Coordinates of C-alpha atoms in Angstrom, one line a residue:
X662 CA 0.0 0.0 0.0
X663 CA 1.6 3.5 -0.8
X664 CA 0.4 5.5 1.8
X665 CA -0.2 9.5 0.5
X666 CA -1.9 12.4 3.4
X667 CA -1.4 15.6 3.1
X668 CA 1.4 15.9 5.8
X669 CA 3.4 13.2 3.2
X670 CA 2.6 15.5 0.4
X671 CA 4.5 18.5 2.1
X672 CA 7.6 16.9 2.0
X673 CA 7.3 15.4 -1.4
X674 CA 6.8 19.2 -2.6
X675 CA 9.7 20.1 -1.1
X676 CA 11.7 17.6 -3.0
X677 CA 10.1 18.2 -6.2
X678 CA 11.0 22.0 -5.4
X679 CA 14.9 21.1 -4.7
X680 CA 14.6 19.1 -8.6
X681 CA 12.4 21.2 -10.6
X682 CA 12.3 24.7 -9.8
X683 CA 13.9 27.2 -11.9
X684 CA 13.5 24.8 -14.7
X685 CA 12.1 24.9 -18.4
X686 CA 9.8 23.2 -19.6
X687 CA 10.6 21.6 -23.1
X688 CA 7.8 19.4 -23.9
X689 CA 4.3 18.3 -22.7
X690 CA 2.8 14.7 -23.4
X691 CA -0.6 13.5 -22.8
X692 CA -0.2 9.3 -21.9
X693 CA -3.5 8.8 -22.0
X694 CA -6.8 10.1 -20.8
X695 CA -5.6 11.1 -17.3
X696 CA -1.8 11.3 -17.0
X697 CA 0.1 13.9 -18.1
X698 CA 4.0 13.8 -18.7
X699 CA 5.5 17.6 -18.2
X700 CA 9.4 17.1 -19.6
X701 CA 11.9 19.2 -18.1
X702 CA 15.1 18.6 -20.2
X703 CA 16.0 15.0 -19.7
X704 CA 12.9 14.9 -16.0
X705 CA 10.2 13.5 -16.8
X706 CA 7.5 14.3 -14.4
X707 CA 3.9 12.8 -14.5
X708 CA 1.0 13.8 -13.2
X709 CA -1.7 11.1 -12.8
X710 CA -5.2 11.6 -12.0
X711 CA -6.3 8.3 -12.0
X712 CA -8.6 7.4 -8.7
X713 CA -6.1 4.0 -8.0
X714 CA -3.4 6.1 -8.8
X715 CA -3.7 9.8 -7.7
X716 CA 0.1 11.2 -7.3
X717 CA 2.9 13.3 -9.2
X718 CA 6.0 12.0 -9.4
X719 CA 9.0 12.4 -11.8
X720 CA 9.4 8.9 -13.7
X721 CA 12.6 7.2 -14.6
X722 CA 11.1 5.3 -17.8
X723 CA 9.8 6.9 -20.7
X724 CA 5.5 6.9 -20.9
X725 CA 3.9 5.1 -23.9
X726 CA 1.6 7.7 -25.5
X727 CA -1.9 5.8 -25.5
X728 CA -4.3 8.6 -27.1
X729 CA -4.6 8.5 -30.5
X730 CA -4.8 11.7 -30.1
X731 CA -4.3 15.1 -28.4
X732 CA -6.4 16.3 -26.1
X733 CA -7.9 19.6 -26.2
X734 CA -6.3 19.9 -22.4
X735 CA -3.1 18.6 -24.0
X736 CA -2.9 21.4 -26.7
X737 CA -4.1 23.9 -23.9
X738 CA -0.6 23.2 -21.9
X739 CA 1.9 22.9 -24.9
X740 CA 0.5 26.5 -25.8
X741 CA 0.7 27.9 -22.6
X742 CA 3.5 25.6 -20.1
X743 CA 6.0 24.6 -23.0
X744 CA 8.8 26.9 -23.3
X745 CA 7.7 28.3 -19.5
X746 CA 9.5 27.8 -16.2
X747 CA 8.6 26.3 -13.2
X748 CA 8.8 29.4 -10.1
X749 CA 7.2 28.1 -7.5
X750 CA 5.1 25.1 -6.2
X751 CA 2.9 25.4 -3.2
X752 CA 0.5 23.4 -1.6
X753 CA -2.8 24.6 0.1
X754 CA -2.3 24.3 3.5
X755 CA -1.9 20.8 4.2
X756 CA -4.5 19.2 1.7
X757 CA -3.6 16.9 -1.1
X758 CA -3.7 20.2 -3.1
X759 CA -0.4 21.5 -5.2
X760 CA -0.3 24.5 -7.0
X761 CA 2.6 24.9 -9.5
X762 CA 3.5 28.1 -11.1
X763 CA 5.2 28.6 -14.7
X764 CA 6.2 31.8 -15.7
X765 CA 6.3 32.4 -19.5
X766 CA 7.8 35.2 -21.9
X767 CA 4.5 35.8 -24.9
X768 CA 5.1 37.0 -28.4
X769 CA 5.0 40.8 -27.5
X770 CA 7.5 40.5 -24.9
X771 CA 5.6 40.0 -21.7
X772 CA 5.9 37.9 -18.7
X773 CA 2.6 35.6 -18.4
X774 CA 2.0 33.6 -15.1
X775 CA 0.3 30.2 -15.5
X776 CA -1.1 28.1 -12.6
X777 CA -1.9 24.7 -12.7
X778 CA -3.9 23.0 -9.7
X779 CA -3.1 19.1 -9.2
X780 CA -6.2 18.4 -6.7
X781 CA -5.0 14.6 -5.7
X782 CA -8.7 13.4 -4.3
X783 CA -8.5 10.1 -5.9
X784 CA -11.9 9.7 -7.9
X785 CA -12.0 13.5 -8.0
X786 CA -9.0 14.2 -9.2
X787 CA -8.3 16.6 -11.6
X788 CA -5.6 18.8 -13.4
X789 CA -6.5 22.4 -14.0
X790 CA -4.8 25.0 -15.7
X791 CA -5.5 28.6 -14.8
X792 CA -4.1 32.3 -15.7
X793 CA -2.3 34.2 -13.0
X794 CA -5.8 35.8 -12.1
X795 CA -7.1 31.9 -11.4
X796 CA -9.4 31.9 -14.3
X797 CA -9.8 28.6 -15.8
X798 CA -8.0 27.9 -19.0
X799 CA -8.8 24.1 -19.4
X800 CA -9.0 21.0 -16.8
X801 CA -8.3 17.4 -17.3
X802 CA -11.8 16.5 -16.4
X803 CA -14.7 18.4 -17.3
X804 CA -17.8 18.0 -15.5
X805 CA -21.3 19.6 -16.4
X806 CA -23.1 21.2 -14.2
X807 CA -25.8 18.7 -13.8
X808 CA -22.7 16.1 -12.6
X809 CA -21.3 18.4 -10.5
X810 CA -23.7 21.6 -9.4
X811 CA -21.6 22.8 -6.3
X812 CA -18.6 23.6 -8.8
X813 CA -18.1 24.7 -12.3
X814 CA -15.3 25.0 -13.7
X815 CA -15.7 25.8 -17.2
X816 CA -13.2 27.8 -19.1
X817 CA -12.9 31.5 -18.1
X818 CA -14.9 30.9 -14.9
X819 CA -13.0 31.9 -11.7
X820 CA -11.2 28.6 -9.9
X821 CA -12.6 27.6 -7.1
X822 CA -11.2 24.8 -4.5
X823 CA -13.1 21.7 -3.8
X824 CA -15.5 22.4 -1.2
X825 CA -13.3 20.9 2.0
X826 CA -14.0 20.6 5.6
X827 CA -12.2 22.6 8.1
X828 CA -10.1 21.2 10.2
X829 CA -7.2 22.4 12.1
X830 CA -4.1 22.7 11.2
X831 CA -1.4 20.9 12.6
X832 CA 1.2 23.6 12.6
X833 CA -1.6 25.4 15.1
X834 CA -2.3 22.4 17.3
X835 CA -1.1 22.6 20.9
X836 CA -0.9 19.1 23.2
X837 CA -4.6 20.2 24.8
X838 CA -6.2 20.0 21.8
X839 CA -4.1 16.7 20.0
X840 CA -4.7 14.7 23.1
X841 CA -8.5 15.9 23.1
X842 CA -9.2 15.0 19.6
X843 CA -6.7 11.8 20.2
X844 CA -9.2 10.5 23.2
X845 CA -12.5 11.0 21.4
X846 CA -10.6 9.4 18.3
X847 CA -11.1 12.0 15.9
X848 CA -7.9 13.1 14.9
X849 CA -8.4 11.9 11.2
X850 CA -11.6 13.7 11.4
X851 CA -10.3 17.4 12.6
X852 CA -6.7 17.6 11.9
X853 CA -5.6 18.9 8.6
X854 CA -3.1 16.4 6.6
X855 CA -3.5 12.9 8.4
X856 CA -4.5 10.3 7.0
X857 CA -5.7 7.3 8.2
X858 CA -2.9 5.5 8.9
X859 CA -0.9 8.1 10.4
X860 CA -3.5 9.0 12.6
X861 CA -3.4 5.7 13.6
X862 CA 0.0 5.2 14.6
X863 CA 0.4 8.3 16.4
X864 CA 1.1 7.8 20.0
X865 CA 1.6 11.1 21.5
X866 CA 1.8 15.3 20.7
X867 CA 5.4 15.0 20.3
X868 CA 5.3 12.2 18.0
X869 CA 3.2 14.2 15.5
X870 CA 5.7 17.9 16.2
X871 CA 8.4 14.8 15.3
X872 CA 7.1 13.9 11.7
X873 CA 6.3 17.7 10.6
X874 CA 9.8 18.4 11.4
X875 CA 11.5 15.6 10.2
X876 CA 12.9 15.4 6.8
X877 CA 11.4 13.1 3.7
X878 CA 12.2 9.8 5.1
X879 CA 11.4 7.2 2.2
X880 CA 10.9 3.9 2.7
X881 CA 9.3 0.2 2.3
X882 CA 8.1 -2.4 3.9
X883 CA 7.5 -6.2 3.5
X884 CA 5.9 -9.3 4.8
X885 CA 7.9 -12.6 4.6
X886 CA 6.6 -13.3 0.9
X887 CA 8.3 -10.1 -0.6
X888 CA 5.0 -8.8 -0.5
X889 CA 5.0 -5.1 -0.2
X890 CA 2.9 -3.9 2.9
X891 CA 3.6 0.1 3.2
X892 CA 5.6 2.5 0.9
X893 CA 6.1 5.8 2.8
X894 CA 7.4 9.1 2.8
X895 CA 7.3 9.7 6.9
X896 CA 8.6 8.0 9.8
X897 CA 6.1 5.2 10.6
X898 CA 5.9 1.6 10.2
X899 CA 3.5 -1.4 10.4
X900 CA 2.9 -3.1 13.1
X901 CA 4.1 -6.5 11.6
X902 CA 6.6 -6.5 8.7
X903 CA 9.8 -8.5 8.1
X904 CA 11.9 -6.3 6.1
X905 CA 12.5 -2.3 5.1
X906 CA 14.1 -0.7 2.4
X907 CA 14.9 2.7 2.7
X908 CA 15.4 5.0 -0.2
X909 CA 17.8 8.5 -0.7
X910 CA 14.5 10.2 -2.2
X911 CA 10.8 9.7 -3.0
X912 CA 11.6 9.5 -7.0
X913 CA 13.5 6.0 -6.3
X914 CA 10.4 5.0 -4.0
X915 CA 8.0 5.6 -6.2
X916 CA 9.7 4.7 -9.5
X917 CA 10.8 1.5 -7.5
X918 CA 7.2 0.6 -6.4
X919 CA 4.9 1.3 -9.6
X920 CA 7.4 -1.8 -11.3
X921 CA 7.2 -3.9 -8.5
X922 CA 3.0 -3.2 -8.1
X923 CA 2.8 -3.0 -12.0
X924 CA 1.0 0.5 -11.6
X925 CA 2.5 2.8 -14.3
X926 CA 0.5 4.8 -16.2
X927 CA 1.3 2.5 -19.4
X928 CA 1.0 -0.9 -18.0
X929 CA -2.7 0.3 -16.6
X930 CA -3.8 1.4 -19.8
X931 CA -2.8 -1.1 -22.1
X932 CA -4.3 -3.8 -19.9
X933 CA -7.7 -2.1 -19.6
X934 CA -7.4 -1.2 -23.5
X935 CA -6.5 -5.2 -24.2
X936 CA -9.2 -5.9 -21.7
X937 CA -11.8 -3.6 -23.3
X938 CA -11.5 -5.3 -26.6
X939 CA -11.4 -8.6 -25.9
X940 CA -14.4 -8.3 -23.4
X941 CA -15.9 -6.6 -26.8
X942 CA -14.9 -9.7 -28.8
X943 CA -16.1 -12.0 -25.8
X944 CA -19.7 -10.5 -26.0
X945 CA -20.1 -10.1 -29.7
X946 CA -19.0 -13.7 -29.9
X947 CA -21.9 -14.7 -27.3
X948 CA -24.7 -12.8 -28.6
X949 CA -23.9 -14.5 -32.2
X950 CA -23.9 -17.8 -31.0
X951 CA -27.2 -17.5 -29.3
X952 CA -28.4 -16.3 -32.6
X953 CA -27.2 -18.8 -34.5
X954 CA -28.5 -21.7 -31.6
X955 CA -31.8 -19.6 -32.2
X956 CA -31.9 -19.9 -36.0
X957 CA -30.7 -23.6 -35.5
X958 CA -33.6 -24.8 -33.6
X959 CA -36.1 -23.1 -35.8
X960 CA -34.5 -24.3 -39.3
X961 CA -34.4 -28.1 -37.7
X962 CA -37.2 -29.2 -39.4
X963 CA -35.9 -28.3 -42.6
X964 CA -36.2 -32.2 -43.9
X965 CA -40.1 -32.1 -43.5
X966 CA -40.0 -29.8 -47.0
X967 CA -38.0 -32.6 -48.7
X968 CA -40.9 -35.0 -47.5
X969 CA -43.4 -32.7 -48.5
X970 CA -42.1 -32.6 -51.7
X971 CA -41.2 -36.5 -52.6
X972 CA -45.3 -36.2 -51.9
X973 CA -46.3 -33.9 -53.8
X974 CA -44.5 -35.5 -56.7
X975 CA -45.9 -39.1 -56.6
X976 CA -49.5 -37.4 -57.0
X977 CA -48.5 -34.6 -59.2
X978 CA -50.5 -35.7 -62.1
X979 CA -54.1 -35.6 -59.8
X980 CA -53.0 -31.7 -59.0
X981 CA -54.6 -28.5 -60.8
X982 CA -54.0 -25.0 -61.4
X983 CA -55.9 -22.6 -58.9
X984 CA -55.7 -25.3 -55.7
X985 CA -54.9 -23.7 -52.3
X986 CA -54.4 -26.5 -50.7
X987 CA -54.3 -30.4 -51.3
X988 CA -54.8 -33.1 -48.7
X989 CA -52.2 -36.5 -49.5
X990 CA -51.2 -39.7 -48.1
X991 CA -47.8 -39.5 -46.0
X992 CA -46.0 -41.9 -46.8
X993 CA -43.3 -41.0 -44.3
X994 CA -45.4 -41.0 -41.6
X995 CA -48.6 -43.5 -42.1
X996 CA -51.0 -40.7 -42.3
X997 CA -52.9 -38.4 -44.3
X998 CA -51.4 -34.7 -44.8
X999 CA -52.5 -31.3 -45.9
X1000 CA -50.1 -29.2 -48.2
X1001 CA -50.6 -25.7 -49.0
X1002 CA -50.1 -24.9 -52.6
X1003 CA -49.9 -21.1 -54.4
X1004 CA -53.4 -21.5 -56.8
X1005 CA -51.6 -18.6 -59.6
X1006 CA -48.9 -21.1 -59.8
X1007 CA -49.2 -25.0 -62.0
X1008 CA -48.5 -27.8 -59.7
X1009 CA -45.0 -28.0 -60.9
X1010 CA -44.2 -24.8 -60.2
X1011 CA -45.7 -25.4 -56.9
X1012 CA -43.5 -29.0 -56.2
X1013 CA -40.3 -26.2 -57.3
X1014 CA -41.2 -24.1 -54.4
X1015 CA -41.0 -26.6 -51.6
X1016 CA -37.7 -28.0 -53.2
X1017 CA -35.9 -24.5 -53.3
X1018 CA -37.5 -24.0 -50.2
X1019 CA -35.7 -27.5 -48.6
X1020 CA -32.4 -26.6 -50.4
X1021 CA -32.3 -22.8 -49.2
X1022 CA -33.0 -24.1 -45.1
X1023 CA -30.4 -27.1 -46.1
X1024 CA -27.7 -25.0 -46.7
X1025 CA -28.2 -22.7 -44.0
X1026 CA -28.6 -25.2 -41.3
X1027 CA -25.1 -26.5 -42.9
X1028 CA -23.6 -22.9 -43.3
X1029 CA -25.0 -22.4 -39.5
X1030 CA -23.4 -25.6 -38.4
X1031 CA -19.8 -24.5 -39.7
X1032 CA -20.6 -20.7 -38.5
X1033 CA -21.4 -22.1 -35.1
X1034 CA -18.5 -24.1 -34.8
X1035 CA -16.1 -21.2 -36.3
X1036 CA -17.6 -18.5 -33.9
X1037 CA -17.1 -21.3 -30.9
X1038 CA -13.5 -21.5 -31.5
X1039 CA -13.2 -17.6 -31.9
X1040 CA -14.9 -17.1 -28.0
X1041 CA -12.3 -19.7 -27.2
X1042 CA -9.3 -17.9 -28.5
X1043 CA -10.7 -14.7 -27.1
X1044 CA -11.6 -16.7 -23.4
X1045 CA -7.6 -17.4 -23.5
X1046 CA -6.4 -14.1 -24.6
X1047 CA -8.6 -12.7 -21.3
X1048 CA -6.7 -15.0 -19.0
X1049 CA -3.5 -13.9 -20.1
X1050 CA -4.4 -10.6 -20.0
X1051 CA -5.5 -11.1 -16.3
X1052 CA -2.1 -13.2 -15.8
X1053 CA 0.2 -10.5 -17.3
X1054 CA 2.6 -8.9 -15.0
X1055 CA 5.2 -7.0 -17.1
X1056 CA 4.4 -4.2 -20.0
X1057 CA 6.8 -6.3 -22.5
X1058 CA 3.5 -9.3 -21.9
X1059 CA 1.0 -6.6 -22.7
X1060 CA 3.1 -5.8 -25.9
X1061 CA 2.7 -9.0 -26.9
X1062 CA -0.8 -9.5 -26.7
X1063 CA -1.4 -6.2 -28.1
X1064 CA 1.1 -7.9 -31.2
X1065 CA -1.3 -10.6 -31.4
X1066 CA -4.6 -9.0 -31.4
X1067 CA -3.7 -6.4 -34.3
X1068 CA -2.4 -8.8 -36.6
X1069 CA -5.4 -10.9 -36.1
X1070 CA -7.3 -8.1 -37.0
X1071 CA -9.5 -7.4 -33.4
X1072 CA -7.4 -4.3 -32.4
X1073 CA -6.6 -1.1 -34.3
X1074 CA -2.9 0.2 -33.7
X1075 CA -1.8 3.3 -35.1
X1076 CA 1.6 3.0 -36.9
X1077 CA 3.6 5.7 -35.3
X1078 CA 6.9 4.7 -37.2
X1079 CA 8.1 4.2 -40.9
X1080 CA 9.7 0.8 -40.1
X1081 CA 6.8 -1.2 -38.5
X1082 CA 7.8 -4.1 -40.1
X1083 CA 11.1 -4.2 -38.6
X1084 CA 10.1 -3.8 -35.4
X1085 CA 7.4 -6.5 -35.4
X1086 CA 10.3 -8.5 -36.3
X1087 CA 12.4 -7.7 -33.0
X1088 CA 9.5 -7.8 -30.8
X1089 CA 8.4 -11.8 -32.3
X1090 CA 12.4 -12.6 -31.7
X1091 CA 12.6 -11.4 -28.5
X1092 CA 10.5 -13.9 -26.0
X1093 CA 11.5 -14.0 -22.0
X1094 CA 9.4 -17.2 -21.7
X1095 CA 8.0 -17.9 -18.1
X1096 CA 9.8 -20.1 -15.8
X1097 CA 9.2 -22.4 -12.8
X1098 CA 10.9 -25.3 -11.1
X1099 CA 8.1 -28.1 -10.4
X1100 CA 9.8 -31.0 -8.0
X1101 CA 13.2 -29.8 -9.1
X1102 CA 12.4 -29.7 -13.0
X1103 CA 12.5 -26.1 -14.9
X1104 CA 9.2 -26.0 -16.5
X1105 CA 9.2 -23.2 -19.1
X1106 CA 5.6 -21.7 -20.3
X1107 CA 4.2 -19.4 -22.5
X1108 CA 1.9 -16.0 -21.0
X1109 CA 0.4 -15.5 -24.0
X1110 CA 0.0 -17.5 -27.7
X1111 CA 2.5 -15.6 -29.0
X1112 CA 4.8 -16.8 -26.6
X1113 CA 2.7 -20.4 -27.1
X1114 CA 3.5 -20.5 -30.4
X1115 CA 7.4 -19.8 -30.5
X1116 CA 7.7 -22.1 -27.0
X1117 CA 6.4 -25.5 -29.1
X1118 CA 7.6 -24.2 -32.4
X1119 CA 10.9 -22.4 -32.5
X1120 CA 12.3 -22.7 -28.9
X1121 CA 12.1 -26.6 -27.8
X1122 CA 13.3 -29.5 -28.9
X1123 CA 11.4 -32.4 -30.5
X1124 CA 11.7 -34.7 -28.0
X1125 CA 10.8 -32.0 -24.9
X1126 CA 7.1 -33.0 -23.4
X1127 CA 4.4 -30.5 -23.9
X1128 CA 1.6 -30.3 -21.3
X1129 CA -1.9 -28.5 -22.0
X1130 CA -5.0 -28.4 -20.8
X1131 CA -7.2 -30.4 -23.0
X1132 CA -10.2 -28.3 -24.6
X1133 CA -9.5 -25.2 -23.1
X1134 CA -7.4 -22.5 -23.8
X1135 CA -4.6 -21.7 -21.8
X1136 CA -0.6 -22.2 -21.2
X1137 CA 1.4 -24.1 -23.2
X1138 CA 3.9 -25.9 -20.9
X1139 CA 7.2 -27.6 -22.0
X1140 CA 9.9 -30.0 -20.1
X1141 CA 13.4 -30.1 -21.4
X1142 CA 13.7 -34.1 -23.0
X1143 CA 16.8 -34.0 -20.3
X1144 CA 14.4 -34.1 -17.4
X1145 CA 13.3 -37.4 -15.8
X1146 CA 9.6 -37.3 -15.4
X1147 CA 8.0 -39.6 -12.3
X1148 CA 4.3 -39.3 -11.8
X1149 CA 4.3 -37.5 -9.2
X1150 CA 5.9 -34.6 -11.3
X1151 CA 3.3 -34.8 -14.4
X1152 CA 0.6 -34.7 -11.9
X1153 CA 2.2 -31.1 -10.4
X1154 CA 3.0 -29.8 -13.8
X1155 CA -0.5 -30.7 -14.9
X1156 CA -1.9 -28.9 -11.9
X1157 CA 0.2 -25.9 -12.7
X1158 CA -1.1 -25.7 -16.2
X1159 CA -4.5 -25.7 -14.7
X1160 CA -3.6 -22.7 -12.1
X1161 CA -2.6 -20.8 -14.7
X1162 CA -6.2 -21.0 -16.0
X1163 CA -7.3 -19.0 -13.0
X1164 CA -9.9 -22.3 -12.7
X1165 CA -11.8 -22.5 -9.4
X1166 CA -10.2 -24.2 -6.7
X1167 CA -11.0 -28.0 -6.7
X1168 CA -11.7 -28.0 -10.2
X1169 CA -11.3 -31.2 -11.8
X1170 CA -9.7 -31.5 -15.7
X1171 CA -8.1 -33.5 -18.1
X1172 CA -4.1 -32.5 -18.9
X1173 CA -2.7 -33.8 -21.8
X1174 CA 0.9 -34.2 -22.9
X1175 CA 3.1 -35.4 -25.7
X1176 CA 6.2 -34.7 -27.7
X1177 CA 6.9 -31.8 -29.4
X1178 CA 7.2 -33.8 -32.6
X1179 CA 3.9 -35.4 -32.1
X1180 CA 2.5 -31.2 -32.6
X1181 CA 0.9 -29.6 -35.6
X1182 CA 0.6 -26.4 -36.4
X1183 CA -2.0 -26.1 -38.8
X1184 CA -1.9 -23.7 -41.8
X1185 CA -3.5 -20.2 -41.1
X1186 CA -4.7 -21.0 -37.5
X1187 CA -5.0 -18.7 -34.6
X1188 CA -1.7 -18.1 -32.7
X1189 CA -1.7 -20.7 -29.7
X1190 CA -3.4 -23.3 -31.6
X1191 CA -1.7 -27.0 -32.3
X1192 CA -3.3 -30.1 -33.2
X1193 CA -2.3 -33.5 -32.0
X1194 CA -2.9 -37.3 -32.0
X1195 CA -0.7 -38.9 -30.2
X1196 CA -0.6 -38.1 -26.5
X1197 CA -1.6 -39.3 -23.0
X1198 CA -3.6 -37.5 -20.1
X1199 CA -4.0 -37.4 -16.4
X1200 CA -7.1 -36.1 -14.3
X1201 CA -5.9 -33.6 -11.6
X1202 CA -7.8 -31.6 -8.7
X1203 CA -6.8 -27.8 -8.0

């Protein structure tokens, strides 16, 4: 958990200050919908307004631009910030609230003052970019009035702070009125700053004079599993933790735990962009096979017109023009049946109809059948891309994925470079497969059918064994032909390739395996996909 109050913030502004201030800015970058990346020289510092991940921070990678794009907000701060410098960034009182200030030389030769609010509220938050005389330029987020009726901020209407409680401030606060608020447990409640935790883990006045004075202190915690359990800026800790790095500033905290938590502004959009189509893909794939199940069961009569027809004929020569209807002996079926025949149409016209009429429903109950399975396999494919979407833990995975779902045609990706082809190229070479060791055997596996495919293709040997799970679309597991497999081994490989189905727990299915050589990769087929004949299976529990 990275833990952000106001009281945190203070002493993360005064760190930006020591890195920023006094500097120009060069360019502006909008990452996607609600991150910004302000570029000062070789800094690149981000402002993110989403509600997981409400902070500013200056990043040492480079941010994917998402947007297809620019923003109107976007073009609003490369007109007014780029080619400014930063003078000054305060904060409002003690409230997640930073205010920086650019100063900017116009056309005409005059100094222009630009303020841009970061209001980090989580949900709420928003960037908004202001004139000297706080009128509103642009904002990140725009709400209309009906959304948001208690304030407007609409460009070239006066800026106005959320509407905040008041609460003292702890530069104010004497011991009389912390240990009041402390003993009716309201400190969270009345004190500017605190947060939750803090407030928490505050034991006396002097504690909390302590922290305000005490310089950024940045640091991590973790369980016995690695697992991070608090990333802070102040002097606190858990009450149960096993480990703590500490950091020489906030910008190696930070940058150090959006990797490790997989929340950059990059990774989080690409996975709810892949996610977004293929949820789009998932439910177009559903609604057209209940359609075609729909059209199925009403078109599986279809033969009855054939019958009708071989009827019809053997009393052909008793029919007339100008009958509507004609009553006949089934022979199909032992009984006597009524057929309905077109009276401005000769009887042999009449027997056409009900033929064409058989043939047309024939071939679509036959071009349904094909349909239905083809449209099957698709939610299939798409049911595995989700998991390994949901599975993905590094950008480079994403990437992938992405690869795969453009060149299948299901995802749209603006070519941003003249030598696309080149670097589709790299990108297919370059495969970090997943590993794990299973009862001391390295079992490598791919995180995504691109990764499938060049696993059981490209990067094993014949004679390695390949585990999968049988009818279902998933990880494609392979065992050096070096190893020496017991049963006990193929059972716990088999489970692991059912794990990384995200199946229930206590889930029974069937695993199969086989040689490599025993694999076929048919011609044209969805990445992932392998055919096979030879192979053996085993039954295993979650």
């Amino acid at each position: 958990m990275l833990y952000l109050d106001g009281i945190s913030l203070n002493k993360i502004k005064t760190e930006l200050e020591t890195s920023l201030k006094g500097k120009g800015v060069n360019k502006v970058v909008q990452t996607s919908s609600l991150a910004v990346s302000i570029n000062f020289g070789k800094q690149r510092f981000i402002l993110s307004c989403f509600p997981s991940l409400s902070l500013c921070y200056l990043s040492d990678t480079k941010e994917d631009n998402l947007l297809e794009e620019n923003s109107s907000f976007a073009l609003n701060l490369k007109k007014y910030i780029v080619g400014s410098t930063l003078i000054s960034i305060n904060q409002l009182g003690y409230d997640r609230i930073l205010i920086f200030t650019f100063s900017k030389l116009n056309e005409l030769g005059e100094v222009k003052i630009y303020n841009l609010y970061f209001e980090m509220m989580g949900k709420h938050s928003n960037l908004i970019l202001t004139t000297k005389e706080n009128k509103v330029l642009d904002s990140i987020k725009r709400f209309s009035i009906e959304e948001n009726p208690s304030r407007v901020l609409f460009p070239g209407i006066d800026y106005s702070t959320p509407s905040l409680e008041k609460k003292l401030s702890p530069l104010n606060l004497n011991e009389e009125e912390f240990l009041k608020e402390k003993n009716e447990k309201s400190l969270l409640k009345n004190i500017e700053g605190l947060g939750k935790t803090l407030a928490n883990s505050l034991i006396s006045f002097e504690n909390l004079k302590n922290i305000l004075k005490d310089e950024i202190a940045p640091k991590i915690f973790f369980n016995e599993h690695n697992e991070i359990i608090l990333a802070t800026v102040l002097n606190i800790a858990p009450k149960e933790y096993d480990t703590v790095i500490t950091y020489n500033s906030f910008q190696e905290l930070i940058n150090f735990y959006l990797n490790n938590q997989n929340l950059s502004n990059t990774f989080k959009i690409l996975k709810d962009k892949l996610t977004s189509c293929i949820k789009k893909e998932i439910k177009k794939s559903e609604k057209v096979i209940i359609s075609i199940k729909k059209d199925l069961e009403e078109k599986k009569n279809f033969d009855r017109y054939r019958e009708l027809g071989d009827i019809l004929a053997a009393s052909l020569y008793s029919l007339k023009k100008g009958m509507t209807e004609v009553e006949l002996y089934d022979f199909y079926n032992d009984c006597m049946c009524t057929i309905p025949l077109d009276p401005l149409v000769t009887p042999q016209i009449n027997l056409e109809k009900i033929y064409k009429k058989y043939n047309k429903l024939k071939k679509g109950m036959e071009y349904n059948q094909k349909r239905l399975i083809e449209i099957s396999d698709n939610l299939k494919y798409f049911l595995g891309v989700e998991s390994f979407i949901n599975n993905s833990d590094s950008k480079e995975n994403l990437k992938l994925i992405e690869e795969e779902l453009s060149s299948q045609g299901y995802l749209k990706v603006p070519s941003k470079t003249k030598h696309k082809k080149n670097i589709k190229k790299q990108v297919i070479k370059t495969f970090n497969f997943g590993e794990i060791t299973i009862d001391g055997i390295l079992v490598r596996y791919g995180r995504n059918n691109l990764e499938n495919d060049a696993l059981t293709t490209k990067y094993s040997h014949r004679e390695d064994m390949w585990f999968h799970c049988k009818d279902m679309p998933g990880t494609h597991a392979v065992v050096n032909s070096n190893e020496s497999l017991s049963e006990k081994s193929i059972y716990n490989i088999a489970v692991f390739c059912g794990q990384q189905s995200k199946l229930p727990k206590g889930t029974k299915l069937t695993v199969d395996y086989t040689q490599i050589k025993y694999l076929n990769k048919p011609k044209g087929a969805k990445p992932g996909f392998v055919t096979y004949k030879i192979f053996k299976s085993i039954v295993v529990t979650l």
